[in-house]
Structure formats: structure tokens, C-alpha cells
Coordinates of C-alpha atoms in Angstrom, one line a residue:
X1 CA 0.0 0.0 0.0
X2 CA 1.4 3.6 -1.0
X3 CA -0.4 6.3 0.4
X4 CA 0.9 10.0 -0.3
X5 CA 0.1 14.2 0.8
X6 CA 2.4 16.5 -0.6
X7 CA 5.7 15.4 0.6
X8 CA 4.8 12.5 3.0
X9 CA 4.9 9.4 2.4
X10 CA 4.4 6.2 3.3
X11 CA 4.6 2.4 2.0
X12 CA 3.0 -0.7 4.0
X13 CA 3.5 -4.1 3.0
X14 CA 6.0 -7.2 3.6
X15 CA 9.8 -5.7 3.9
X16 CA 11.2 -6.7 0.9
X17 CA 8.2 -5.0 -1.2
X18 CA 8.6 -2.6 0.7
X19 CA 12.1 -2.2 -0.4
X20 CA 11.5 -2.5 -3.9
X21 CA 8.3 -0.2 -3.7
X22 CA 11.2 2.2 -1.8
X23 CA 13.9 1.7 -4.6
X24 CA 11.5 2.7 -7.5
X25 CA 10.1 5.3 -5.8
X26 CA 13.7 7.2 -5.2
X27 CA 14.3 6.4 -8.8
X28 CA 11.3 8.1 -10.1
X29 CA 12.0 11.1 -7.5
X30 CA 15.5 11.0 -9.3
X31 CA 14.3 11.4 -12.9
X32 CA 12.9 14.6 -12.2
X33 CA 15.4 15.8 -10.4
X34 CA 13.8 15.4 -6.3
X35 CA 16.4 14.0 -4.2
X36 CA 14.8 12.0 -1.0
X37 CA 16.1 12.8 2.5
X38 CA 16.9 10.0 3.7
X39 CA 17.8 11.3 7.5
X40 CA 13.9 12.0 7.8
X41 CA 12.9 8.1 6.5
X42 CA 11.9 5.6 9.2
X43 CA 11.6 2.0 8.8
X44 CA 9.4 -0.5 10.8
X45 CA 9.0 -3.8 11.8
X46 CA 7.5 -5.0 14.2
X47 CA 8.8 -8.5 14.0
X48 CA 12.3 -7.4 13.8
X49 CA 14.9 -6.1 16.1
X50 CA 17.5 -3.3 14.9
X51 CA 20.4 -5.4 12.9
X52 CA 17.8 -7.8 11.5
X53 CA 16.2 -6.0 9.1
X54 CA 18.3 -7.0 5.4
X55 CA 15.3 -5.4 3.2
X56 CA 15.8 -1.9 4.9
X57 CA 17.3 1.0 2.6
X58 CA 20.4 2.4 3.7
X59 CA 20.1 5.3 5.7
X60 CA 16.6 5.0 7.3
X61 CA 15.8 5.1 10.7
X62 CA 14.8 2.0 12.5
X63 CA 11.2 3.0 14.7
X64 CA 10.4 1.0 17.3
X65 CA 7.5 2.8 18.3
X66 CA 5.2 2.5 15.4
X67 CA 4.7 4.5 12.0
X68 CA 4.1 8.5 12.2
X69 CA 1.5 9.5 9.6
X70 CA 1.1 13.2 8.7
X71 CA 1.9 13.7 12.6
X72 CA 0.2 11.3 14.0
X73 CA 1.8 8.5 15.5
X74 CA -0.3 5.0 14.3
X75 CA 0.7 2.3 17.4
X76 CA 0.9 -1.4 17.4
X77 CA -1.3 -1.7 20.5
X78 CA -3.3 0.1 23.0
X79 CA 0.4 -0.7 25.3
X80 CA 2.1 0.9 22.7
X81 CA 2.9 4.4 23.9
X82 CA 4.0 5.9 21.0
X83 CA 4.3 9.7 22.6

């Protein structure tokens, strides 16, 4: 799933779609000449710890907390306190 508002984005799906979805996505950005911060990318999953994630792109973030939509953080659980 790809879901887009202005210059947030954000891709669900198994990691190493993910990764593809990721890949083509710079490479389009690329072509015309947009060149994605990388610094300000997060990566999660849940069923991973840090260091066992082979699918993520260099130079995101690793979140632990959950995924950050337009602001607002999206948690795994009620236990989740994603502040």
C-alpha cells in the first residue's frame, strides 16, 4: 500500500516489497530531479529487532514505536505508547 500528501509518504507491505516499492520510488523522484532525505525516513517492523532488518534501505531510521502518519503517531497496540 502507498499512500501520499504533498511530501509525505508512506509504504505498507512485507519488507522486501517494501524495499522495492522504496527503490522505484527514489528512482522516479530521481528522474525529475527530487532527491529523498533519507535522514527524515523511518523504517518499521515490528517482527524485527534493529540489525535484523536485510530489506531496509540504507540510511533510514529504525522506529520501534510504530509509523508517524502526517503527525500522527499509528501504534501497534493500545500498550504501545508511542508519545
Amino acid at each position: 500500500h502507498f499512500f501520499a500528501y504533498l511530501d509525505d509518504v508512506t509504504i505498507v507491505g512485507p519488507p522486501p516489497a517494501v524495499a522495492r516499492a522504496v527503490e522505484a520510488y527514489i528512482a522516479e523522484m530521481n528522474a525529475i530531479g527530487i532527491t529523498m532525505n533519507r535522514k527524515k525516513c523511518e523504517w518499521h517492523q515490528p517482527d524485527a529487532k534493529a540489525g535484523e532488518m536485510p530489506d531496509m534501505p540504507a540510511g533510514f531510521t529504525v522506529s520501534e514505536r510504530g509509523i508517524k502518519v502526517l503527525g500522527v503517531w499509528i501504534a501497534l497496540s493500545r500498550d504501545n505508547d508511542a508519545t
